[in-house]
CSV table of C-alpha atoms in Angstrom, one decimal:
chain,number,residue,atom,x,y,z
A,1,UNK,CA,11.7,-26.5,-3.4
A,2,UNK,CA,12.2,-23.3,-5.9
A,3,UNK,CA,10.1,-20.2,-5.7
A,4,UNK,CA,8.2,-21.2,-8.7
A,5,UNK,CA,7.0,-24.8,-7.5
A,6,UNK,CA,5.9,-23.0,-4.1
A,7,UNK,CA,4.1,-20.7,-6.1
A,8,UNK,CA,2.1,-23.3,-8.4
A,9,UNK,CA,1.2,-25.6,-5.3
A,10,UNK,CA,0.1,-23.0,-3.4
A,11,UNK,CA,-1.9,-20.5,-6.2
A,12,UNK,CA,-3.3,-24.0,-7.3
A,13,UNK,CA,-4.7,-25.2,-3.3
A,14,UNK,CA,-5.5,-21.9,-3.1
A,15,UNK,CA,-7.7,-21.3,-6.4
A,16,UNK,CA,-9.3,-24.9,-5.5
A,17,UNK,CA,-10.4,-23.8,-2.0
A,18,UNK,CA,-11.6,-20.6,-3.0
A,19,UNK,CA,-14.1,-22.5,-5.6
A,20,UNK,CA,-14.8,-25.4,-2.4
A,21,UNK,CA,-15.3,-22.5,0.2
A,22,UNK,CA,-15.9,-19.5,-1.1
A,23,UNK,CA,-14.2,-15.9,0.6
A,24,UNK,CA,-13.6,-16.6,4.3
A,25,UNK,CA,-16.8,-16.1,6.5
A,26,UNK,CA,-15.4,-14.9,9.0
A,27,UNK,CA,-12.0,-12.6,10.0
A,28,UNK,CA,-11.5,-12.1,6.1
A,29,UNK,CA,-7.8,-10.2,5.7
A,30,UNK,CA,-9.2,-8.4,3.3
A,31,UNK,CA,-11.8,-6.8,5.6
A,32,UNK,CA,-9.2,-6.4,8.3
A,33,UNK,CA,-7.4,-4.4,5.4
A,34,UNK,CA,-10.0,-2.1,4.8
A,35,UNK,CA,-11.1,-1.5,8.4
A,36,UNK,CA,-7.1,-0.5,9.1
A,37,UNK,CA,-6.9,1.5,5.8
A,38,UNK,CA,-10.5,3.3,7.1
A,39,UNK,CA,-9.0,4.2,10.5
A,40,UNK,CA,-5.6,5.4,8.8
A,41,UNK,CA,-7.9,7.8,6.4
A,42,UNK,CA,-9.5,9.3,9.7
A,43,UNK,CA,-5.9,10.5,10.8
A,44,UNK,CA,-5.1,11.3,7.5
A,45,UNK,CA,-7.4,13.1,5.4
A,46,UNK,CA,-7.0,16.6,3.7
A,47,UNK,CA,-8.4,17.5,0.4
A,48,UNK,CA,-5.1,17.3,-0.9
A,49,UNK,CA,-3.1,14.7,-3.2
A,50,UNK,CA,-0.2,14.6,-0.9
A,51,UNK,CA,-1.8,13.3,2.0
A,52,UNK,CA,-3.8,10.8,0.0
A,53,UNK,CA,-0.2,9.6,-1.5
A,54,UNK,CA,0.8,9.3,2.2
A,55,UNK,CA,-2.5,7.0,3.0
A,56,UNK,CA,-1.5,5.1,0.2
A,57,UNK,CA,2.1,4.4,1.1
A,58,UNK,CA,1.5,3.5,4.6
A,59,UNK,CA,-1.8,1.2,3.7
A,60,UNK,CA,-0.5,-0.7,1.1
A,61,UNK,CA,3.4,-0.7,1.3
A,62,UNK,CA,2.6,-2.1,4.7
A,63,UNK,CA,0.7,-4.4,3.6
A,64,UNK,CA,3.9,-5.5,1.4
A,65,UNK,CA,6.1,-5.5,4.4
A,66,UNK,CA,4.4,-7.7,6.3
A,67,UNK,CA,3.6,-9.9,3.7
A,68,UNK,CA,7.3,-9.9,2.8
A,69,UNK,CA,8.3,-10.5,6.6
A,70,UNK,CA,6.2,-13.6,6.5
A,71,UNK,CA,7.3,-14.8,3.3
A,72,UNK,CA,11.0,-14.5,4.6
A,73,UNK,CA,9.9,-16.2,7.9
A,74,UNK,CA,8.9,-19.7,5.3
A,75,UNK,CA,11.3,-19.3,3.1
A,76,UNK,CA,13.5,-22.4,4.0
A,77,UNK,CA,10.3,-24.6,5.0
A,78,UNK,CA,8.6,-25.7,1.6
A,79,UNK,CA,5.4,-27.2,3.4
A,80,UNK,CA,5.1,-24.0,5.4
A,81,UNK,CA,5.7,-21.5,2.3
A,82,UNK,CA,3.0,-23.4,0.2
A,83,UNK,CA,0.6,-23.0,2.8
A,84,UNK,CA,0.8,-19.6,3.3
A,85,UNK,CA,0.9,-18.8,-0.2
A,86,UNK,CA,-2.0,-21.3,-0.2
A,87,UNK,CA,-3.7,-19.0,2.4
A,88,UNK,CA,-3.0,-15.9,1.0
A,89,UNK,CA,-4.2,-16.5,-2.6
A,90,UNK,CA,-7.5,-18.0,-0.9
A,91,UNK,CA,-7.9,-14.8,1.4
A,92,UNK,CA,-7.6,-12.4,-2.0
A,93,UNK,CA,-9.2,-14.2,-4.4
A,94,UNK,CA,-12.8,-14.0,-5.0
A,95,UNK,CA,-14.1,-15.6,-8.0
A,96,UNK,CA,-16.4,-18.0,-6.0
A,97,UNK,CA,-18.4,-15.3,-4.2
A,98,UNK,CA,-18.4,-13.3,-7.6
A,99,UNK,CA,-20.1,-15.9,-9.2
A,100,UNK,CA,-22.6,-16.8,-6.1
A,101,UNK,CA,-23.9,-13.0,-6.3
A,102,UNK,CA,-24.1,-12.5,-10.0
A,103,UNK,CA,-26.5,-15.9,-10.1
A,104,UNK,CA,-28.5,-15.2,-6.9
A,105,UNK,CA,-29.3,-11.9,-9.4
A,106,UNK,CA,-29.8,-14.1,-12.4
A,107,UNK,CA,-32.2,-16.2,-10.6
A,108,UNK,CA,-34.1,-13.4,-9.3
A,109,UNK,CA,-34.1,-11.5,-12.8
A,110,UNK,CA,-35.1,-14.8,-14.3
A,111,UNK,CA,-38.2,-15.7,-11.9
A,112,UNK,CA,-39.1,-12.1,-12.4
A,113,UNK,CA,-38.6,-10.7,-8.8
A,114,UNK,CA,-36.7,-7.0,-10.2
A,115,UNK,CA,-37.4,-5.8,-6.3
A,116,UNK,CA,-35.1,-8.4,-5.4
A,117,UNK,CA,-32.7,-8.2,-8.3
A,118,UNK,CA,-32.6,-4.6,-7.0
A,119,UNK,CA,-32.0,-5.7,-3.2
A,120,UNK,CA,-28.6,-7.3,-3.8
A,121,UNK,CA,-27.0,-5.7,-7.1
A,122,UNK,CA,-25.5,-3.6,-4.6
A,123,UNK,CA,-23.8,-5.8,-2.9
A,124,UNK,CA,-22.1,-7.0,-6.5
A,125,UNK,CA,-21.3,-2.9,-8.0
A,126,UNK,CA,-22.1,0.4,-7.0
A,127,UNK,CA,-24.5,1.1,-9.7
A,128,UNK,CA,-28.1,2.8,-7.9
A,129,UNK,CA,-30.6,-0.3,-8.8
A,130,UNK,CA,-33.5,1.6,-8.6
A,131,UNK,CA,-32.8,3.1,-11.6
A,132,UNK,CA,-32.2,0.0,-13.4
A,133,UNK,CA,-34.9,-2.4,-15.0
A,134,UNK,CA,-33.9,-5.7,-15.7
A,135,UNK,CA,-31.7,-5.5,-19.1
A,136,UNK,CA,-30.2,-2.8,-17.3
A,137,UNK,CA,-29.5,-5.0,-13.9
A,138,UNK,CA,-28.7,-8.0,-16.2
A,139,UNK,CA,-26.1,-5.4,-18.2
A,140,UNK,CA,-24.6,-4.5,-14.9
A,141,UNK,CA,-24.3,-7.6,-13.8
A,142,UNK,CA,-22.1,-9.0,-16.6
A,143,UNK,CA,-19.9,-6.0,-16.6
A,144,UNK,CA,-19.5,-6.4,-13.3
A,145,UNK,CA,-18.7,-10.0,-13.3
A,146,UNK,CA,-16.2,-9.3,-16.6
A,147,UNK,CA,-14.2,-6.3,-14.5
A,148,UNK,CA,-14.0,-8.3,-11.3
A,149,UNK,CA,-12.5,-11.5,-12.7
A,150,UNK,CA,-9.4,-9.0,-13.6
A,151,UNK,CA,-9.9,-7.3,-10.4
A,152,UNK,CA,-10.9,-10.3,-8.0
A,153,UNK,CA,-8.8,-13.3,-9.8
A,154,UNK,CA,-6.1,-12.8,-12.7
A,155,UNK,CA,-4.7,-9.4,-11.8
A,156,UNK,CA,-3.6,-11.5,-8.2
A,157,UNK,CA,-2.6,-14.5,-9.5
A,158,UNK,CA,-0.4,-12.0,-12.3
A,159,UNK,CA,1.3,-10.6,-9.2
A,160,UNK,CA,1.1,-13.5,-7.2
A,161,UNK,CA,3.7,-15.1,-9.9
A,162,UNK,CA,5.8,-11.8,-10.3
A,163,UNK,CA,6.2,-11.0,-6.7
A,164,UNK,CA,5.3,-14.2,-4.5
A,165,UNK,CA,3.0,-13.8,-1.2
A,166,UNK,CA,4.2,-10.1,-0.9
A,167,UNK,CA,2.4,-9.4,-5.0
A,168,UNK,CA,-0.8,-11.2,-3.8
A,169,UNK,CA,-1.0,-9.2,-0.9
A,170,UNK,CA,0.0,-5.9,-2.7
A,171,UNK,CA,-2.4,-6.6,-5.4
A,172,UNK,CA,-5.5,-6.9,-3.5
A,173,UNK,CA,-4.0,-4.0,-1.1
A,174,UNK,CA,-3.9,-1.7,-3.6
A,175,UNK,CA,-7.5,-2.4,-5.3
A,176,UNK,CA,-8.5,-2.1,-2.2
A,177,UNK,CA,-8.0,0.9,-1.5
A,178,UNK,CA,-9.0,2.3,-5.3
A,179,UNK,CA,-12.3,0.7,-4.1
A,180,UNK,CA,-12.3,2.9,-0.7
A,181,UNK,CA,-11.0,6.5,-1.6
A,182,UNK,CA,-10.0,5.6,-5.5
A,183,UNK,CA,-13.7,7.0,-6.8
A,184,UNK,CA,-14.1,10.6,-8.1
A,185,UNK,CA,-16.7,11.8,-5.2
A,186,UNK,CA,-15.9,15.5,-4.0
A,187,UNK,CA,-14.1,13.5,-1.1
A,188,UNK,CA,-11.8,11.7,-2.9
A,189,UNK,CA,-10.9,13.7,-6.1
A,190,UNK,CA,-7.9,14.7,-4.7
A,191,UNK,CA,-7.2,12.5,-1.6
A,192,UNK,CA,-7.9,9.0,-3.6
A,193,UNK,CA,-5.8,10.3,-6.9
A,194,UNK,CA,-2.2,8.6,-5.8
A,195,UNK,CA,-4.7,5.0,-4.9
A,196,UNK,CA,-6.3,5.0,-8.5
A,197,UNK,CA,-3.1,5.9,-10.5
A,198,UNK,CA,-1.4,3.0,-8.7
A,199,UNK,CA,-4.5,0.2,-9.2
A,200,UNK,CA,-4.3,1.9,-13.1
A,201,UNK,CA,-0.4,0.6,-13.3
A,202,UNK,CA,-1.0,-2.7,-10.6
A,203,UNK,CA,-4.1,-3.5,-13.1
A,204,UNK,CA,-2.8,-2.9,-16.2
A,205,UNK,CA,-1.4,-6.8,-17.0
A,206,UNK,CA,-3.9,-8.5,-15.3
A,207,UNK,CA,-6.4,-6.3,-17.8
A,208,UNK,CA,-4.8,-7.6,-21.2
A,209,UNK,CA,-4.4,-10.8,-19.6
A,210,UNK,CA,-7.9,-11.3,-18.8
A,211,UNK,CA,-9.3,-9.8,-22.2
A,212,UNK,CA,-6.6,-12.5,-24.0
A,213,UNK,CA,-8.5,-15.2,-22.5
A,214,UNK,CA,-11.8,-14.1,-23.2
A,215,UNK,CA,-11.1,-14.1,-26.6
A,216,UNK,CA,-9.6,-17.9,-26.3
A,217,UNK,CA,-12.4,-18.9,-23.6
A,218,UNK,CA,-15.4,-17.5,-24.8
A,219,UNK,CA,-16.2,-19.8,-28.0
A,220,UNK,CA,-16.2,-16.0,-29.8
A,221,UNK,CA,-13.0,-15.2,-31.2
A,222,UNK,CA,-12.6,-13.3,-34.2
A,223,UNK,CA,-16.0,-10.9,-32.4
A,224,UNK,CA,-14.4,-10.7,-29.4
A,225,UNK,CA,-10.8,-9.6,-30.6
A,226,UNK,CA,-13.0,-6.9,-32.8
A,227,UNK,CA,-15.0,-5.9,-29.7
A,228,UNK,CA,-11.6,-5.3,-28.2
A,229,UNK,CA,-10.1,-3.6,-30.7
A,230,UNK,CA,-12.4,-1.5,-31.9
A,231,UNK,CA,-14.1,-0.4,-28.0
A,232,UNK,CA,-11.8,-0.5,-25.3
A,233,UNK,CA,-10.0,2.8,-25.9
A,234,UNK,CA,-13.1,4.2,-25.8
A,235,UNK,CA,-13.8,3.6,-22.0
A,236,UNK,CA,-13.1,5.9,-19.5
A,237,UNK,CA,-11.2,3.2,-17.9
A,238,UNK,CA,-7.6,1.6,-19.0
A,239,UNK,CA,-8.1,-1.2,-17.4
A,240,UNK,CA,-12.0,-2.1,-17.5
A,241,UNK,CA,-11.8,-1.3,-20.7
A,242,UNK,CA,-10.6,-4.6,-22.6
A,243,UNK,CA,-12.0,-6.7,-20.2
A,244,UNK,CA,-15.5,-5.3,-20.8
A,245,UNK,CA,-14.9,-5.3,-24.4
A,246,UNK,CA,-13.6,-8.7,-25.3
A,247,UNK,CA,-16.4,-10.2,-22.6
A,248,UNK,CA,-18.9,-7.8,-24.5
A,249,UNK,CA,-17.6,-9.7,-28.0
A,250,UNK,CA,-17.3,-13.2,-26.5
A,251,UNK,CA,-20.8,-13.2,-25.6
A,252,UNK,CA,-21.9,-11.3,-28.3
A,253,UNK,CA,-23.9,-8.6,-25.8
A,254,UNK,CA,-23.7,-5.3,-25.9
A,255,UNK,CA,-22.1,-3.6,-22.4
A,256,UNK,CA,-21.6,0.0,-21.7
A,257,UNK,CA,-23.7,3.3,-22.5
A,258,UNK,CA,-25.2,5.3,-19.6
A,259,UNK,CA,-24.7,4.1,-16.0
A,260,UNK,CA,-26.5,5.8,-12.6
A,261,UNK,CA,-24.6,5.6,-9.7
A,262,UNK,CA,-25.7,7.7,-6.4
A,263,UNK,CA,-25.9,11.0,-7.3
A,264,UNK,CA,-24.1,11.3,-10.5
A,265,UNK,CA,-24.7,9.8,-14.1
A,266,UNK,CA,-22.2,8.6,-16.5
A,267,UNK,CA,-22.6,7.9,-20.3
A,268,UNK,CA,-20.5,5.7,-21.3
A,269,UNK,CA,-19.5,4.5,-25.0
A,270,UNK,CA,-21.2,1.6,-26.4
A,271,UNK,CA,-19.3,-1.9,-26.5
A,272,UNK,CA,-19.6,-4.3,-29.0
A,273,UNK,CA,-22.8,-2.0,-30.3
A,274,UNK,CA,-22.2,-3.3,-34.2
A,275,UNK,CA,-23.2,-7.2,-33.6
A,276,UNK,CA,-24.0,-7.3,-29.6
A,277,UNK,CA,-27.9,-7.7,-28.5
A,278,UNK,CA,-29.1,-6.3,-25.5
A,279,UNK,CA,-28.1,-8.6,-22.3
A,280,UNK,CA,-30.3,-10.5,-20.8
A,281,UNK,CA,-30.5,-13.0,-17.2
A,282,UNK,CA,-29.7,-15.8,-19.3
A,283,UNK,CA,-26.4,-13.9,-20.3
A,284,UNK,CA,-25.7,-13.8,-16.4
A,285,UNK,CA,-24.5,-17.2,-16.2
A,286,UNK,CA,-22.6,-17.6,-19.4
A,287,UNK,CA,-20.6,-14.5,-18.3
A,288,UNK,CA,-20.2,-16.3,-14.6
A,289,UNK,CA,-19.0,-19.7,-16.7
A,290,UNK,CA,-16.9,-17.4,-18.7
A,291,UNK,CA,-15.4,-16.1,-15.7
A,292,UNK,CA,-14.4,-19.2,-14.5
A,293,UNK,CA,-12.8,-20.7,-17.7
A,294,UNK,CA,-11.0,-17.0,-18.2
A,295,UNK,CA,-10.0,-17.7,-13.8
A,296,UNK,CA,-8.7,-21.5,-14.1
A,297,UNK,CA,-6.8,-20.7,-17.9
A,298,UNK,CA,-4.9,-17.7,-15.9
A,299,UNK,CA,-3.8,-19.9,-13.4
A,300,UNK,CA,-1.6,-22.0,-16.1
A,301,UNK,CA,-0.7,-19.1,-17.6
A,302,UNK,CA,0.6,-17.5,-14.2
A,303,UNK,CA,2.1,-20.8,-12.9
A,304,UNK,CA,3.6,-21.3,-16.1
A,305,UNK,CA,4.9,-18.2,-16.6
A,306,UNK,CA,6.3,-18.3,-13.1
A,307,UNK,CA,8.2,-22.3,-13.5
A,308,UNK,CA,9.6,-20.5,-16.9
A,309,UNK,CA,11.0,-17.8,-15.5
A,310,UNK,CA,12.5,-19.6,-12.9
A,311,UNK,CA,14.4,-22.2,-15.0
A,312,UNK,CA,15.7,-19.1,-16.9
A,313,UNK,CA,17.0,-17.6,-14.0
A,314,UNK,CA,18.9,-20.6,-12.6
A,315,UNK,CA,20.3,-21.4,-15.8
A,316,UNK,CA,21.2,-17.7,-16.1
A,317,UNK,CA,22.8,-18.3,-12.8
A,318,UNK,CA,25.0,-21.5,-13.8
A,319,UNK,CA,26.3,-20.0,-16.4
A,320,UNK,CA,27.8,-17.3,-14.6
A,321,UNK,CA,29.2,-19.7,-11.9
């Protein structure tokens, strides 16, 4: 069995268990990730770019290694090979649990509970809730959802088909990590710089590729290729950028403008501000059914892309012989 089969049945059981299941409950890898990276950044840490390239190196290109190791130890066993790229597109995934939050905040906004909305928007974005009513939560919210399906579903299953069980691990390595040290708090200026240049350049296709089918999922077109044209330059980030945009213009809301997160605000440009409204909890779920459409279109694009490539290369490959 080529590379490329293993890859589609195993992105494929892996995509359909993560919307059965959910993120694992318990002994996540990606927690055990974080906990190692953590303990590597106690060692570690200076207020200085190079040591922060070093935490990156070790944390992530190990990461790779090991994933690569394993990959190698399946590579002549198609059962085995699928199942652990099965396993590892589950274990980085996360489009189920995305979608479970962003509703439990939906439902909370729309019974009119904002203490409660407030409770567990931290536990979808880092934005400080108490200074959010519920436009502002339900804003969140969808911007949220719209930067995490890049983050949390097509930027792995991109690198999943470009790089096997060793990209799916990198992937969610690296965003990781721009997660943990990546923000720009006095801590991490310097010492996270080398993890959020390299989740800029890891993110960058999964970005485009998620805004691209926002504008063919969302029902929205011709707004949402505007909204994207027109917005996403103006956002302080590359990659959040388009994604925000073309969600903001599929769903004809407008996302963006000024943000509180602990201790710092941030005014951010207006997206989609010509024809968007102001968000509200209905908006929630169409950008969680959004999410999905954008999540379960990127898998044929991925698995495509990957069969297609694959063909080329063997036929490349004949040809010489």
């Amino acid at each position: 069995m080529g590379a490329g089969r293993v890859f589609a049945y195993g992105a494929t059981a892996g995509l359909i268990a993560d919307a059965l299941l959910g993120d694992p409950r318990r002994g996540h890898p990606v927690a055990g990730f974080g906990r190692a990276a953590a303990r590597v950044e106690s060692l570690l840490w200076r207020d200085d770019r190079g040591r922060g390239a070093l935490h990156t190196l070790l944390c992530a290109g190990g990461a790779v290694g090991a994933a690569a190791l394993a990959a190698r130890a399946v590579r002549n066993r198609p059962a085995l090979a699928v199942a652990l790229t099965a396993a590892t597109t589950w274990s980085v995934v996360g489009g189920t649990s995305l979608g479970r939050e962003a509703r439990a905040i939906g439902g909370a906004l729309a019974a009119g509970d904002l203490e409660v909305a407030r409770e567990r928007l931290p536990h979808l974005c880092g934005r400080d809730p108490h200074a959010l009513d519920g436009p502002g939560i339900a804003r969140a919210v969808v911007e949220s959802v719209a930067e995490n399906t890049s983050d949390a579903v097509v930027g792995a299953l991109v690198w999943g088909a470009i790089g096997g069980v060793p990209g799916l691990v990198g992937f969610r390595a690296v965003n990781t990590l721009d997660a943990m040290v990546g923000h720009k708090s006095p801590r991490y200026r310097r010492y996270g710089w080398a993890s959020a240049r390299l989740d800029d350049a890891v993110g960058w296709p999964g970005a485009r590729l998620t805004a691209a089918l926002a504008v063919v999922g969302g029902g929205r077109p011709s707004e949402a290729v505007r909204a994207w044209k027109a917005d996403a330059h103006r956002h302080p980030s590359p990659n959040a950028g388009p994604v925000e945009a073309a969600f903001a213009g599929a769903l004809g809301v407008r996302l963006g403008g000024t943000l509180a997160y602990a201790g710092r605000v941030e005014h951010r440009p207006v997206l989609n501000g010509e024809s968007g409204r102001e968000v509200r909890s209905a908006d929630i779920e169409r950008a969680v059914r959004l999410s999905r459409r954008v999540g379960t279109l990127a898998l044929g694009v991925c698995v495509a892309g990957r069969l297609v490539a694959g063909h080329l290369v063997a036929g490349r490959n004949q040809g010489r012989a």
